[in-house]
Short mmCIF file of C-alpha atoms in Angstrom, two decimals:
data_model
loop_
_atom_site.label_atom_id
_atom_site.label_comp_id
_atom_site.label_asym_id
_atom_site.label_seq_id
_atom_site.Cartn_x
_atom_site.Cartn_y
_atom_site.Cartn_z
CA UNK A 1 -58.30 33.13 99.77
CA UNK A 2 -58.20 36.67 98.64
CA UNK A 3 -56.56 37.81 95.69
CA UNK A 4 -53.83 39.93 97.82
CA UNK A 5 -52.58 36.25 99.35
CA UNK A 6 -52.77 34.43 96.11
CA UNK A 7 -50.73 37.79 94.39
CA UNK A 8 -48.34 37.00 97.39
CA UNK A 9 -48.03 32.98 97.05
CA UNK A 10 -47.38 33.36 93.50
CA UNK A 11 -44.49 36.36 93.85
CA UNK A 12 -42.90 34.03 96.73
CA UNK A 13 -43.04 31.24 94.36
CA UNK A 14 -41.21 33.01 91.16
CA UNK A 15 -38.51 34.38 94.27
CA UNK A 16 -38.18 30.86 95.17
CA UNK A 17 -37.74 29.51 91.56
CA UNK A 18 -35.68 32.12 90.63
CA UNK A 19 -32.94 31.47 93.80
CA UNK A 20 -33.02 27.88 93.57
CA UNK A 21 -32.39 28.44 89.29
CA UNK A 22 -29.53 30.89 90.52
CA UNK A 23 -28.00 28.18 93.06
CA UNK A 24 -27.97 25.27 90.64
CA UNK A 25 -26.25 28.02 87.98
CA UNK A 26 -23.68 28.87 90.87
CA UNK A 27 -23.36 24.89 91.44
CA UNK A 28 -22.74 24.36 87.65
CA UNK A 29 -19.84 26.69 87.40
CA UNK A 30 -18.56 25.23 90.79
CA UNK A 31 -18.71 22.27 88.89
CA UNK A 32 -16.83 23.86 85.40
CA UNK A 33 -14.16 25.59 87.50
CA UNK A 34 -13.48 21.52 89.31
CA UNK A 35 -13.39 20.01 85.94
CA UNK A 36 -11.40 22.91 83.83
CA UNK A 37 -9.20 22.53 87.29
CA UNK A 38 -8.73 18.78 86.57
CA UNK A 39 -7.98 19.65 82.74
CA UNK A 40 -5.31 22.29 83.85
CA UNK A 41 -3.84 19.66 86.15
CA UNK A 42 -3.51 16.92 83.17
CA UNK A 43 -1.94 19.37 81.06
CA UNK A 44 0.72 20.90 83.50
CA UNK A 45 1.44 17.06 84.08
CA UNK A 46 1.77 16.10 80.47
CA UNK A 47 4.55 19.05 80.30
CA UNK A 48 6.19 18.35 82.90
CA UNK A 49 6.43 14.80 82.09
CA UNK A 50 7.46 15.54 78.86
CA UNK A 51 10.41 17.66 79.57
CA UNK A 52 11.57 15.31 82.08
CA UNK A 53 11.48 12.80 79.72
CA UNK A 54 13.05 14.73 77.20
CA UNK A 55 15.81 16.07 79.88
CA UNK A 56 16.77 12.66 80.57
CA UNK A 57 16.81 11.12 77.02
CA UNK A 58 20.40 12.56 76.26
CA UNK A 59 19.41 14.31 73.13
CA UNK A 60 20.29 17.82 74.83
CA UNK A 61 23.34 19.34 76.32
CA UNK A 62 24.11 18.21 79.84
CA UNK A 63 23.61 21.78 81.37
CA UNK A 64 20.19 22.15 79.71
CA UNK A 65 19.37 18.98 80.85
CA UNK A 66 20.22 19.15 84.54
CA UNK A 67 18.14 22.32 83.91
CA UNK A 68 15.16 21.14 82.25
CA UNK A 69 14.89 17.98 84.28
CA UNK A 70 15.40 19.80 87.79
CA UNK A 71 12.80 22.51 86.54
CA UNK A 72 10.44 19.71 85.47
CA UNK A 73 10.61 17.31 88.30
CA UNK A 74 10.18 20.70 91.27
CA UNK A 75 6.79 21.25 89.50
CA UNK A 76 6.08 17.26 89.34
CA UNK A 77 6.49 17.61 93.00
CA UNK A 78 5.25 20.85 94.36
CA UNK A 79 2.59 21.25 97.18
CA UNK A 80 -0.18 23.15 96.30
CA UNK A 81 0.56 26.41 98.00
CA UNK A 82 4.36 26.23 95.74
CA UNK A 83 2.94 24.97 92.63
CA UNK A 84 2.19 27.85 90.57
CA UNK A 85 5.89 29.15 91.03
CA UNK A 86 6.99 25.92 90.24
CA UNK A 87 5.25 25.78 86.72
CA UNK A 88 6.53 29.29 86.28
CA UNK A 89 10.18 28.14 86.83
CA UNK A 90 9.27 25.46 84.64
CA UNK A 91 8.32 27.49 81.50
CA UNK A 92 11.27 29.54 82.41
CA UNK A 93 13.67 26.58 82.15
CA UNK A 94 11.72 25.36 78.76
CA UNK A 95 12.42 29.07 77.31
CA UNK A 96 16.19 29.34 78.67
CA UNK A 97 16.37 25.67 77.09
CA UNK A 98 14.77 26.32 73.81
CA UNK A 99 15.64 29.96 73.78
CA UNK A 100 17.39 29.37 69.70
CA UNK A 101 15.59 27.60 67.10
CA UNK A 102 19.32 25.69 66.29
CA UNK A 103 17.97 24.12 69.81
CA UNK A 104 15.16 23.03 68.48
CA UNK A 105 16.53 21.12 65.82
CA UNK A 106 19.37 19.65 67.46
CA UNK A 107 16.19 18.04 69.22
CA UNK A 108 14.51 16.99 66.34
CA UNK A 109 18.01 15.52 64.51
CA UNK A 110 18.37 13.06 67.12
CA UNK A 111 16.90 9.54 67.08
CA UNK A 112 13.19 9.33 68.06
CA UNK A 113 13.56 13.81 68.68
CA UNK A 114 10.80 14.57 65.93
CA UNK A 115 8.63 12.97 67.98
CA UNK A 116 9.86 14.69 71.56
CA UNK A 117 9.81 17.82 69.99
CA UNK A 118 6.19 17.56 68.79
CA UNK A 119 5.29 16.03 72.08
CA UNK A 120 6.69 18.93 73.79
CA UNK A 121 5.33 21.23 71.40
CA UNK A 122 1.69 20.19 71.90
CA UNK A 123 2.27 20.43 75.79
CA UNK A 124 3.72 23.47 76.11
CA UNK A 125 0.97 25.01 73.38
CA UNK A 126 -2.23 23.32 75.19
CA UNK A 127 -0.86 24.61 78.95
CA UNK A 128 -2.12 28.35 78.04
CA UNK A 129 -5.20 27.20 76.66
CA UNK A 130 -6.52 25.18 79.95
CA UNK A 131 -5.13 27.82 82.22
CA UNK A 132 -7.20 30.25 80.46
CA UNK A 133 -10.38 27.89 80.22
CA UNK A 134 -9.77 27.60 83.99
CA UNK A 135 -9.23 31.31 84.71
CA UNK A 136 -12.50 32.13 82.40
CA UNK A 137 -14.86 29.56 84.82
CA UNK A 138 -12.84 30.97 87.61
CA UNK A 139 -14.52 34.41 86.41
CA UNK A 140 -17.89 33.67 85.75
CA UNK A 141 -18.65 32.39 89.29
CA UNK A 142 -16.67 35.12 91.09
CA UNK A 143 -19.16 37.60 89.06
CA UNK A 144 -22.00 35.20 90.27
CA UNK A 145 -20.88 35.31 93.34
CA UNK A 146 -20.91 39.17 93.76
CA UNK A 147 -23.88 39.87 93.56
CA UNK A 148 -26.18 40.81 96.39
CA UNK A 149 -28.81 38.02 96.05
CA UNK A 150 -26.19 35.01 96.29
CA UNK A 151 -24.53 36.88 99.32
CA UNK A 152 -27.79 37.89 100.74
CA UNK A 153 -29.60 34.22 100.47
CA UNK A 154 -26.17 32.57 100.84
CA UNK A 155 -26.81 30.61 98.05
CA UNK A 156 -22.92 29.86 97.63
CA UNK A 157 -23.23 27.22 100.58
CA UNK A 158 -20.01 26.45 102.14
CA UNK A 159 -18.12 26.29 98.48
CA UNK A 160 -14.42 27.90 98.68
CA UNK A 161 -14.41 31.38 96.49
CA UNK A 162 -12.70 30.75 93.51
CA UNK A 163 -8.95 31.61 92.77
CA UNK A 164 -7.71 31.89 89.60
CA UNK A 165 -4.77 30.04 88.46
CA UNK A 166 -1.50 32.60 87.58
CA UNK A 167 1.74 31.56 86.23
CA UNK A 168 4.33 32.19 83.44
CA UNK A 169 3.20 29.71 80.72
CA UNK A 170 4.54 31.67 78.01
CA UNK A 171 5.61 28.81 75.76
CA UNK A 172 9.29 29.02 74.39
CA UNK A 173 9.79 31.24 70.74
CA UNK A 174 11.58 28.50 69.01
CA UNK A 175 8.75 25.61 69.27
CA UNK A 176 6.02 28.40 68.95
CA UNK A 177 7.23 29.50 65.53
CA UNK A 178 8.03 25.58 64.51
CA UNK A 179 4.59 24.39 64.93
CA UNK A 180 2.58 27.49 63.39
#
């Protein structure tokens, strides 16, 4: 073998290492965007849930209730495609609802409502946090994915692109200011 073909081997290898090192990065974040996906999903559920429990406990009016709960059970239900404008009418409803802090403790007054309105307030603060853990993942691999060498050597495979996850999750004033 002559030093030219062993130069050559040896570049081909470091290519190769340094593709397959970028595939398994790209298949990591893949990975981080399905399980800060899952984590976004639990969260949005755990709010939803909450205000429909809350909705239907009787502790608030019966307009903000018909609200809350219809509000809450449309994003319980939505199809994928509809969901994201679901939880957006969702944290719409929760701000209409909790719009006054004299909401708030109307809540909290009632039998067992200390404990809804911390529930609530814990879902409603954690929602923004996973959506942007999500969104950040979502990020990272689309920045991955952009450049030449994974389009080039395909090194995506057959994985969907990424979409970030955009809604209104601007939690309500009144349980914001309570819990800080």
């Amino acid at each position: 073998m002559t030093p030219t073909l062993i130069w050559i081997l040896v570049a081909l290898v470091a290519i190769g290492l340094y593709l397959s090192w970028t595939a398994g990065r790209l298949d990591r974040l893949h990975a981080r965007i399905d399980a800060t996906r899952a984590g976004l999903d639990a969260q949005l559920l755990r709010r939803a849930s909450v205000a429909q429990e809350l909705a239907t406990s009787g502790v608030l009016d019966p307009a903000a209730s018909i609200v809350l709960y219809e509000a809450a059970h449309a994003a319980r239900q939505a199809e994928e495609e509809q969901r994201e404008v679901a939880e957006s009418d969702l944290s719409q409803a929760l701000r209409a609802v909790f719009a006054h802090p004299a909401q708030v403790e109307a809540v909290r007054e009632a039998p067992g409502g200390e404990a809804a309105a911390h529930e609530l307030t814990e879902a409603v603060r954690r929602v923004p946090m996973a959506r942007r853990f999500h969104n950040d993942a979502v990020g990272a691999a689309r920045r991955l994915r952009q450049h030449r060498k994974v389009r080039w050597f395909r090194l995506a495979g057959h994985a969907p692109f990424p979409m970030a996850y955009e809604m209104d999750d601007e939690p309500p004033a009144a349980l914001v200011d309570r819990a800080a």
